[in-house]
Amino acid sequence: MNTEKLYTPETAAHLEKLYGGGKEMREKQTARYAALLGTHEEAFGPREKVCLFSAPGRTEIGGNHTDHNRGRVLAASVNLDTLCAASPRSDLTVNFRSEGYAPITVELNDTEVRHTEEGTTAALIRGVADGMKRAGYRIGGFDTAVTSTVASGSGLSSSAALEVMLTAVFDGLFNGFDMPFEIRAQISRRAENLYFGKPSGLLDQMASAAGGLVTVDFADDAAPKVEALQFDFAARGYALVVTATGGSHADLTDHYAAIPREMKEVAACFGQETLRGLTLSDLMDRIGELRGRVSDRALLRAFHFVTENDRVPEQVAALKENRMEDFLRLITESGRSSCMYLQNIYAVSDDQSLSLALCMAEQMLKGRGAWRIHGGGFAGTTLNFVPLERVPEFVRRMEDAFGAGACQVLNIRPVGADMLAL
């Protein structure tokens, strides 16, 4: 296998764009790519054509649980990714070898939904393949070795990173690697909803596929409006730090599913499919009637949606106008709404690690900084905007509580799905 291209100045510049961090990060990623190529060759033998495909995890900055009710979000892809080395086959067999997991083989002669595969990687492979065909793209079999720095259950959307990476593999090996990111996101979300069995919105897949810092309006779910934003948090003196509290998102699908379901129950009382377009006055004016038709928790979640959806354009405006203090205040308001009204901080009373992490962040950052639940909630991570000079102490204290490696300082990655052909 010819790996010389990994060590060229062009590849070094490309890796720095994806991962940031200067020389040390470039060398680390070059070694990671080389090791993955070695794993591929060990598993499948020498191949004439091997390509490397990457898709990033995402951080949700604003718009907590708004996408599934056609709301607005503020999100960014990050410098953690799912990476694979893949080579094409002449048949429709996919051999999938992921670090730390049992090998998977999927036959793509049949890409119909298989309910016995729900919750598995095989379901996502089959679902993405089916979506590619329906969108008019060619598919084929491939052999692939996979590694990921987007840990499962971390709240950085490992599933979206995997799905978007799979669209890149099919696109890069069998098409022209020119698929619009909007189509990548739609195919990935469909695979997760229909094949994997998780009723997610489109935020995760869109942020991973688009790359960079973006605000997305899902008023038209079939054609969301995506606006790229330019903002350097480090230049304003802040780092994005996620804290993994040790809880896992695994086996919490019912808790996630209840949020959009309950929001839509309230929307149905107004003759709507989703909450988009309703105001606080709409809810308050009919509160007595609504309490007789839906649960109090559903109403609280509706109040969260309406206020959170209004907050996102305020956050975007604060960034565009360089009003950092206003932005941080809005982030913290978002977090309080998630805690009090959306109620996605913990699923069971004996695990309140997210609540503890938020409490600690407030004690350390009050007066300067921001903190909130990150992503779907119930378990996983918090997102914190930490003054650069306070990052070492913040990380130390959080890792005292939640273990070594619990904190990750993120860079925003300007690229979504990526392909490196050797």
Short mmCIF file of C-alpha atoms in Angstrom, two decimals:
data_model
loop_
_atom_site.label_atom_id
_atom_site.label_comp_id
_atom_site.label_asym_id
_atom_site.label_seq_id
_atom_site.Cartn_x
_atom_site.Cartn_y
_atom_site.Cartn_z
CA MET A 1 0.00 0.00 0.00
CA ASN A 2 1.34 3.42 -0.96
CA THR A 3 1.19 5.63 2.11
CA GLU A 4 3.63 8.28 0.89
CA LYS A 5 0.79 10.76 0.36
CA LEU A 6 0.16 10.80 4.11
CA TYR A 7 3.50 12.52 4.63
CA THR A 8 3.26 15.30 2.05
CA PRO A 9 2.91 19.00 2.92
CA GLU A 10 -0.50 19.00 1.22
CA THR A 11 -1.82 16.26 3.50
CA ALA A 12 -0.29 17.95 6.56
CA ALA A 13 -2.16 21.16 5.71
CA HIS A 14 -5.35 19.18 5.11
CA LEU A 15 -5.12 17.44 8.48
CA GLU A 16 -4.45 20.72 10.26
CA LYS A 17 -7.61 22.13 8.69
CA LEU A 18 -9.63 19.14 9.94
CA TYR A 19 -8.17 18.83 13.44
CA GLY A 20 -6.35 22.06 14.28
CA GLY A 21 -3.74 22.06 17.01
CA GLY A 22 -0.53 22.60 15.05
CA LYS A 23 2.39 20.22 14.57
CA GLU A 24 1.64 17.89 17.49
CA MET A 25 -1.94 17.32 16.34
CA ARG A 26 -0.82 16.82 12.71
CA GLU A 27 1.65 14.15 13.76
CA LYS A 28 -0.92 12.47 15.97
CA GLN A 29 -3.48 12.32 13.16
CA THR A 30 -0.93 11.20 10.58
CA ALA A 31 -0.01 8.28 12.85
CA ARG A 32 -3.71 7.52 13.39
CA TYR A 33 -4.38 7.45 9.63
CA ALA A 34 -1.33 5.27 8.98
CA ALA A 35 -2.33 2.82 11.72
CA LEU A 36 -5.83 2.53 10.29
CA LEU A 37 -4.45 1.78 6.85
CA GLY A 38 -2.34 -0.94 8.45
CA THR A 39 -5.43 -2.37 10.15
CA HIS A 40 -7.27 -2.41 6.82
CA GLU A 41 -4.43 -4.24 5.08
CA GLU A 42 -4.11 -6.75 7.93
CA ALA A 43 -7.83 -7.50 7.82
CA PHE A 44 -8.41 -7.53 4.06
CA GLY A 45 -5.01 -7.85 2.39
CA PRO A 46 -3.27 -5.45 0.00
CA ARG A 47 -5.66 -3.42 -2.19
CA GLU A 48 -5.04 -1.29 -5.24
CA LYS A 49 -7.48 1.43 -4.13
CA VAL A 50 -7.94 2.48 -0.51
CA CYS A 51 -9.50 5.79 0.51
CA LEU A 52 -9.83 7.45 3.90
CA PHE A 53 -13.18 8.95 4.86
CA SER A 54 -13.96 11.09 7.87
CA ALA A 55 -17.09 12.68 9.32
CA PRO A 56 -17.12 14.88 12.43
CA GLY A 57 -19.06 14.78 15.65
CA ARG A 58 -21.10 17.83 16.43
CA THR A 59 -21.70 20.19 19.29
CA GLU A 60 -25.15 21.66 19.79
CA ILE A 61 -24.70 25.25 20.95
CA GLY A 62 -28.28 26.51 20.87
CA GLY A 63 -31.68 25.05 20.11
CA ASN A 64 -31.95 22.14 22.55
CA HIS A 65 -34.62 19.73 21.27
CA THR A 66 -36.07 22.16 18.73
CA ASP A 67 -35.22 20.48 15.41
CA HIS A 68 -37.88 17.77 15.65
CA ASN A 69 -40.60 20.43 15.93
CA ARG A 70 -39.32 22.44 12.95
CA GLY A 71 -37.37 24.87 15.08
CA ARG A 72 -34.07 26.69 14.83
CA VAL A 73 -30.64 25.51 15.99
CA LEU A 74 -27.08 26.75 16.36
CA ALA A 75 -24.51 23.98 16.01
CA ALA A 76 -20.97 23.18 14.90
CA SER A 77 -18.93 20.24 13.71
CA VAL A 78 -15.93 19.50 15.93
CA ASN A 79 -12.43 18.07 15.62
CA LEU A 80 -13.50 14.63 16.85
CA ASP A 81 -14.48 12.24 14.08
CA THR A 82 -15.34 8.79 12.83
CA LEU A 83 -12.67 7.71 10.38
CA CYS A 84 -12.45 4.71 8.07
CA ALA A 85 -10.15 3.20 5.48
CA ALA A 86 -12.32 1.67 2.74
CA SER A 87 -11.71 -0.23 -0.48
CA PRO A 88 -14.36 -1.12 -3.09
CA ARG A 89 -15.54 -4.64 -3.83
CA SER A 90 -17.03 -6.04 -7.05
CA ASP A 91 -20.10 -7.38 -5.25
CA LEU A 92 -22.67 -5.93 -2.80
CA THR A 93 -21.04 -7.23 0.39
CA VAL A 94 -19.97 -4.78 3.09
CA ASN A 95 -17.36 -6.03 5.55
CA PHE A 96 -17.20 -3.60 8.46
CA ARG A 97 -14.45 -3.82 11.09
CA SER A 98 -14.74 -1.24 13.87
CA GLU A 99 -12.16 -0.91 16.62
CA GLY A 100 -13.45 -2.53 19.81
CA TYR A 101 -16.47 -4.22 18.19
CA ALA A 102 -17.23 -7.57 16.58
CA PRO A 103 -16.91 -7.69 12.76
CA ILE A 104 -20.09 -7.06 10.75
CA THR A 105 -21.02 -8.29 7.29
CA VAL A 106 -24.02 -6.81 5.48
CA GLU A 107 -25.36 -7.97 2.12
CA LEU A 108 -26.85 -5.09 0.14
CA ASN A 109 -28.77 -7.19 -2.40
CA ASP A 110 -31.72 -6.33 -0.16
CA THR A 111 -31.87 -2.86 1.38
CA GLU A 112 -35.37 -3.07 2.82
CA VAL A 113 -35.92 -2.33 6.51
CA ARG A 114 -35.17 -5.25 8.81
CA HIS A 115 -36.69 -4.70 12.23
CA THR A 116 -34.44 -7.41 13.67
CA GLU A 117 -31.50 -5.07 12.97
CA GLU A 118 -32.90 -2.08 14.88
CA GLY A 119 -30.31 -0.45 17.10
CA THR A 120 -27.35 -1.92 15.21
CA THR A 121 -24.62 -0.66 12.89
CA ALA A 122 -25.89 -3.11 10.26
CA ALA A 123 -29.18 -1.19 10.22
CA LEU A 124 -27.36 2.07 9.52
CA ILE A 125 -25.28 0.55 6.71
CA ARG A 126 -28.40 -0.88 5.07
CA GLY A 127 -30.40 2.30 5.65
CA VAL A 128 -27.74 4.59 4.19
CA ALA A 129 -27.36 2.30 1.16
CA ASP A 130 -31.11 2.38 0.57
CA GLY A 131 -31.16 6.17 0.91
CA MET A 132 -28.31 6.51 -1.58
CA LYS A 133 -30.22 4.44 -4.15
CA ARG A 134 -33.42 6.41 -3.62
CA ALA A 135 -31.49 9.65 -4.14
CA GLY A 136 -30.15 8.36 -7.47
CA TYR A 137 -26.63 7.39 -6.40
CA ARG A 138 -24.80 4.15 -7.15
CA ILE A 139 -23.92 1.78 -4.33
CA GLY A 140 -21.53 -1.14 -4.05
CA GLY A 141 -19.85 -3.40 -1.56
CA PHE A 142 -16.71 -2.40 0.31
CA ASP A 143 -14.27 -3.54 2.95
CA THR A 144 -13.62 -1.04 5.71
CA ALA A 145 -11.71 -0.60 8.95
CA VAL A 146 -13.13 2.04 11.28
CA THR A 147 -11.97 4.01 14.30
CA SER A 148 -13.64 6.88 16.11
CA THR A 149 -12.85 9.60 18.63
CA VAL A 150 -16.59 10.34 18.92
CA ALA A 151 -17.37 7.97 21.76
CA SER A 152 -20.73 6.22 21.77
CA GLY A 153 -23.05 7.85 24.30
CA SER A 154 -20.82 10.93 24.59
CA GLY A 155 -23.47 13.39 23.45
CA LEU A 156 -21.38 14.45 20.45
CA SER A 157 -23.50 12.31 18.11
CA SER A 158 -21.46 9.27 17.24
CA SER A 159 -24.40 7.90 15.25
CA ALA A 160 -24.60 10.97 12.98
CA ALA A 161 -20.83 10.88 12.42
CA LEU A 162 -21.07 7.22 11.41
CA GLU A 163 -24.05 7.80 9.13
CA VAL A 164 -22.48 10.78 7.38
CA MET A 165 -19.22 8.86 7.00
CA LEU A 166 -21.12 6.02 5.32
CA THR A 167 -22.67 8.42 2.81
CA ALA A 168 -19.13 9.62 2.08
CA VAL A 169 -17.90 6.05 1.50
CA PHE A 170 -20.64 5.24 -1.01
CA ASP A 171 -20.24 8.66 -2.63
CA GLY A 172 -16.44 8.52 -2.81
CA LEU A 173 -16.03 4.92 -3.96
CA PHE A 174 -18.91 4.68 -6.42
CA ASN A 175 -19.87 8.24 -7.38
CA GLY A 176 -18.04 11.54 -7.74
CA PHE A 177 -17.84 12.61 -4.07
CA ASP A 178 -19.90 15.67 -4.92
CA MET A 179 -23.07 14.98 -2.93
CA PRO A 180 -24.57 18.16 -1.41
CA PHE A 181 -24.35 18.13 2.38
CA GLU A 182 -28.12 18.59 2.66
CA ILE A 183 -28.68 15.23 0.92
CA ARG A 184 -26.04 13.55 3.11
CA ALA A 185 -27.92 14.77 6.18
CA GLN A 186 -31.35 13.67 4.93
CA ILE A 187 -30.13 10.19 3.98
CA SER A 188 -28.42 9.82 7.35
CA ARG A 189 -31.44 10.96 9.36
CA ARG A 190 -33.75 8.61 7.43
CA ALA A 191 -31.42 5.67 8.20
CA GLU A 192 -31.43 6.54 11.89
CA ASN A 193 -35.21 7.01 12.07
CA LEU A 194 -36.45 4.21 9.84
CA TYR A 195 -33.72 1.56 10.08
CA PHE A 196 -32.02 2.15 13.42
CA GLY A 197 -35.31 2.98 15.15
CA LYS A 198 -34.36 6.25 16.86
CA PRO A 199 -36.78 9.17 16.23
CA SER A 200 -34.16 11.94 16.03
CA GLY A 201 -34.51 15.29 14.34
CA LEU A 202 -32.10 16.51 11.67
CA LEU A 203 -29.77 18.67 13.79
CA ASP A 204 -27.05 16.07 14.37
CA GLN A 205 -26.76 14.91 10.78
CA MET A 206 -26.95 18.42 9.35
CA ALA A 207 -24.22 19.76 11.63
CA SER A 208 -21.93 16.82 10.84
CA ALA A 209 -22.55 16.99 7.10
CA ALA A 210 -22.34 20.78 6.71
CA GLY A 211 -19.17 21.39 8.72
CA GLY A 212 -18.23 24.57 10.56
CA LEU A 213 -20.44 26.79 12.71
CA VAL A 214 -23.96 26.93 11.30
CA THR A 215 -27.44 28.04 12.19
CA VAL A 216 -30.24 25.97 10.69
CA ASP A 217 -33.93 26.77 10.38
CA PHE A 218 -36.05 23.62 10.04
CA ALA A 219 -39.33 25.42 9.25
CA ASP A 220 -39.34 23.43 6.01
CA ASP A 221 -38.04 20.08 7.19
CA ALA A 222 -37.53 18.87 3.62
CA ALA A 223 -35.37 21.88 2.74
CA PRO A 224 -33.87 23.45 5.88
CA LYS A 225 -32.21 26.84 5.58
CA VAL A 226 -28.54 26.64 6.55
CA GLU A 227 -26.42 29.71 7.20
CA ALA A 228 -22.69 29.44 7.79
CA LEU A 229 -21.31 31.69 10.53
CA GLN A 230 -17.79 32.91 11.20
CA PHE A 231 -16.82 33.38 14.85
CA ASP A 232 -13.55 32.66 16.62
CA PHE A 233 -14.32 31.86 20.26
CA ALA A 234 -10.64 31.55 21.15
CA ALA A 235 -9.97 35.03 19.79
CA ARG A 236 -12.61 36.29 22.21
CA GLY A 237 -10.89 34.47 25.06
CA TYR A 238 -13.09 31.37 25.43
CA ALA A 239 -12.71 27.63 24.90
CA LEU A 240 -15.52 25.16 24.22
CA VAL A 241 -15.17 22.39 26.78
CA VAL A 242 -17.44 19.34 26.98
CA THR A 243 -17.55 17.33 30.17
CA ALA A 244 -18.55 13.68 29.98
CA THR A 245 -20.14 12.77 33.28
CA GLY A 246 -19.98 9.00 32.86
CA GLY A 247 -23.62 8.43 32.01
CA SER A 248 -24.42 6.77 28.70
CA HIS A 249 -27.09 7.58 26.12
CA ALA A 250 -27.57 3.86 25.53
CA ASP A 251 -31.03 2.48 26.31
CA LEU A 252 -32.56 5.95 26.67
CA THR A 253 -34.46 5.97 23.38
CA ASP A 254 -37.86 6.01 25.13
CA HIS A 255 -36.89 9.12 27.09
CA TYR A 256 -35.79 10.91 23.92
CA ALA A 257 -38.88 9.82 22.03
CA ALA A 258 -41.16 11.21 24.73
CA ILE A 259 -39.93 14.77 24.16
CA PRO A 260 -41.06 15.25 20.54
CA ARG A 261 -44.16 13.16 21.20
CA GLU A 262 -45.28 15.33 24.12
CA MET A 263 -44.47 18.56 22.27
CA LYS A 264 -46.57 17.39 19.34
CA GLU A 265 -49.43 16.49 21.68
CA VAL A 266 -49.59 20.16 22.66
CA ALA A 267 -49.30 21.23 19.01
CA ALA A 268 -52.25 18.97 18.14
CA CYS A 269 -54.41 20.95 20.57
CA PHE A 270 -53.87 23.93 18.24
CA GLY A 271 -54.53 21.89 15.11
CA GLN A 272 -50.84 21.78 14.22
CA GLU A 273 -48.38 18.96 13.60
CA THR A 274 -45.54 20.74 15.41
CA LEU A 275 -45.10 23.64 17.82
CA ARG A 276 -43.43 25.93 15.27
CA GLY A 277 -45.32 29.20 15.01
CA LEU A 278 -46.96 29.11 18.43
CA THR A 279 -46.22 31.91 20.90
CA LEU A 280 -46.10 32.21 24.68
CA SER A 281 -49.42 34.08 24.50
CA ASP A 282 -50.97 31.16 22.61
CA LEU A 283 -49.98 28.81 25.42
CA MET A 284 -50.91 31.14 28.28
CA ASP A 285 -54.31 32.09 26.83
CA ARG A 286 -55.44 28.45 26.71
CA ILE A 287 -53.54 27.07 29.69
CA GLY A 288 -56.64 25.95 31.60
CA GLU A 289 -58.01 24.02 28.65
CA LEU A 290 -54.61 22.56 27.79
CA ARG A 291 -54.07 21.19 31.31
CA GLY A 292 -57.15 19.08 30.84
CA ARG A 293 -55.89 17.60 27.58
CA VAL A 294 -52.14 17.03 28.01
CA SER A 295 -49.75 16.44 30.87
CA ASP A 296 -48.08 19.25 32.79
CA ARG A 297 -44.70 17.97 31.58
CA ALA A 298 -45.87 18.26 27.98
CA LEU A 299 -46.85 21.87 28.64
CA LEU A 300 -43.51 22.65 30.24
CA ARG A 301 -41.73 21.15 27.25
CA ALA A 302 -43.88 23.28 24.93
CA PHE A 303 -42.92 26.41 26.89
CA HIS A 304 -39.27 25.38 26.51
CA PHE A 305 -39.61 24.97 22.76
CA VAL A 306 -41.23 28.36 22.21
CA THR A 307 -38.66 30.28 24.27
CA GLU A 308 -35.68 28.23 23.04
CA ASN A 309 -36.70 28.70 19.42
CA ASP A 310 -36.80 32.47 19.95
CA ARG A 311 -33.41 32.39 21.68
CA VAL A 312 -31.50 30.94 18.72
CA PRO A 313 -31.76 34.01 16.44
CA GLU A 314 -30.82 36.14 19.43
CA GLN A 315 -27.70 34.01 19.93
CA VAL A 316 -26.84 34.29 16.24
CA ALA A 317 -27.29 38.07 16.31
CA ALA A 318 -25.07 38.33 19.39
CA LEU A 319 -22.29 36.46 17.57
CA LYS A 320 -22.65 38.51 14.39
CA GLU A 321 -22.53 41.73 16.41
CA ASN A 322 -19.65 40.50 18.57
CA ARG A 323 -21.68 40.78 21.79
CA MET A 324 -20.00 37.96 23.69
CA GLU A 325 -21.51 38.72 27.10
CA ASP A 326 -25.03 38.66 25.67
CA PHE A 327 -24.24 35.39 23.89
CA LEU A 328 -23.02 33.75 27.10
CA ARG A 329 -26.10 34.95 28.98
CA LEU A 330 -28.35 33.41 26.32
CA ILE A 331 -26.46 30.10 26.50
CA THR A 332 -26.97 29.93 30.25
CA GLU A 333 -30.66 30.83 29.87
CA SER A 334 -30.96 27.96 27.40
CA GLY A 335 -29.43 25.59 29.92
CA ARG A 336 -31.79 26.67 32.67
CA SER A 337 -34.78 26.17 30.38
CA SER A 338 -33.60 22.66 29.52
CA CYS A 339 -33.24 21.87 33.22
CA MET A 340 -36.48 23.38 34.49
CA TYR A 341 -38.92 22.96 31.60
CA LEU A 342 -37.57 20.44 29.08
CA GLN A 343 -36.45 18.22 31.97
CA ASN A 344 -33.72 16.28 30.17
CA ILE A 345 -31.04 16.42 32.85
CA TYR A 346 -31.49 12.93 34.24
CA ALA A 347 -33.64 9.90 33.54
CA VAL A 348 -33.49 8.22 36.95
CA SER A 349 -33.15 9.87 40.34
CA ASP A 350 -30.06 7.96 41.49
CA ASP A 351 -27.93 9.26 38.57
CA GLN A 352 -27.79 13.03 38.65
CA SER A 353 -24.25 13.37 37.36
CA LEU A 354 -25.26 15.95 34.75
CA SER A 355 -26.91 18.06 37.42
CA LEU A 356 -23.71 17.89 39.49
CA ALA A 357 -21.55 18.88 36.49
CA LEU A 358 -23.81 21.87 35.79
CA CYS A 359 -23.71 22.89 39.44
CA MET A 360 -19.92 22.73 39.46
CA ALA A 361 -19.68 24.72 36.23
CA GLU A 362 -21.91 27.41 37.68
CA GLN A 363 -19.71 27.70 40.77
CA MET A 364 -16.56 28.03 38.65
CA LEU A 365 -17.90 30.17 35.78
CA LYS A 366 -20.55 32.38 37.37
CA GLY A 367 -19.90 35.94 36.30
CA ARG A 368 -17.80 34.91 33.31
CA GLY A 369 -18.61 31.96 31.09
CA ALA A 370 -21.61 29.79 30.28
CA TRP A 371 -22.78 26.23 30.84
CA ARG A 372 -25.66 24.03 29.69
CA ILE A 373 -26.77 20.49 28.98
CA HIS A 374 -25.34 19.25 25.71
CA GLY A 375 -27.31 17.40 23.08
CA GLY A 376 -30.18 15.06 23.83
CA GLY A 377 -29.64 15.03 27.57
CA PHE A 378 -30.59 12.50 30.28
CA ALA A 379 -26.97 11.32 30.29
CA GLY A 380 -23.73 12.19 28.59
CA THR A 381 -22.16 15.62 28.50
CA THR A 382 -22.36 19.30 29.37
CA LEU A 383 -21.16 22.15 27.16
CA ASN A 384 -19.17 24.93 28.76
CA PHE A 385 -17.71 28.20 27.51
CA VAL A 386 -14.64 28.61 29.70
CA PRO A 387 -12.29 31.62 29.80
CA LEU A 388 -8.97 30.44 28.38
CA GLU A 389 -7.04 31.26 31.55
CA ARG A 390 -9.46 29.16 33.62
CA VAL A 391 -9.40 26.07 31.41
CA PRO A 392 -6.68 24.17 33.39
CA GLU A 393 -8.47 24.59 36.72
CA PHE A 394 -11.87 23.86 35.18
CA VAL A 395 -10.61 20.63 33.62
CA ARG A 396 -8.81 19.59 36.82
CA ARG A 397 -11.85 20.03 39.03
CA MET A 398 -14.22 18.36 36.59
CA GLU A 399 -11.89 15.40 36.17
CA ASP A 400 -11.53 15.15 39.95
CA ALA A 401 -15.28 14.55 40.01
CA PHE A 402 -15.84 12.55 36.81
CA GLY A 403 -12.52 10.88 36.09
CA ALA A 404 -9.42 11.39 33.98
CA GLY A 405 -10.25 12.30 30.40
CA ALA A 406 -13.77 13.48 31.24
CA CYS A 407 -13.13 16.91 29.67
CA GLN A 408 -12.35 17.62 26.05
CA VAL A 409 -11.44 21.04 24.70
CA LEU A 410 -13.01 21.26 21.26
CA ASN A 411 -12.10 23.08 18.08
CA ILE A 412 -14.73 23.83 15.47
CA ARG A 413 -13.98 21.84 12.33
CA PRO A 414 -14.72 23.77 9.12
CA VAL A 415 -15.23 20.63 7.02
CA GLY A 416 -18.06 18.09 7.09
CA ALA A 417 -17.61 14.76 5.28
CA ASP A 418 -14.04 14.39 4.03
CA MET A 419 -12.23 12.07 1.64
CA LEU A 420 -8.51 11.44 1.24
CA ALA A 421 -7.64 9.20 -1.72
CA LEU A 422 -4.26 7.45 -1.71
#
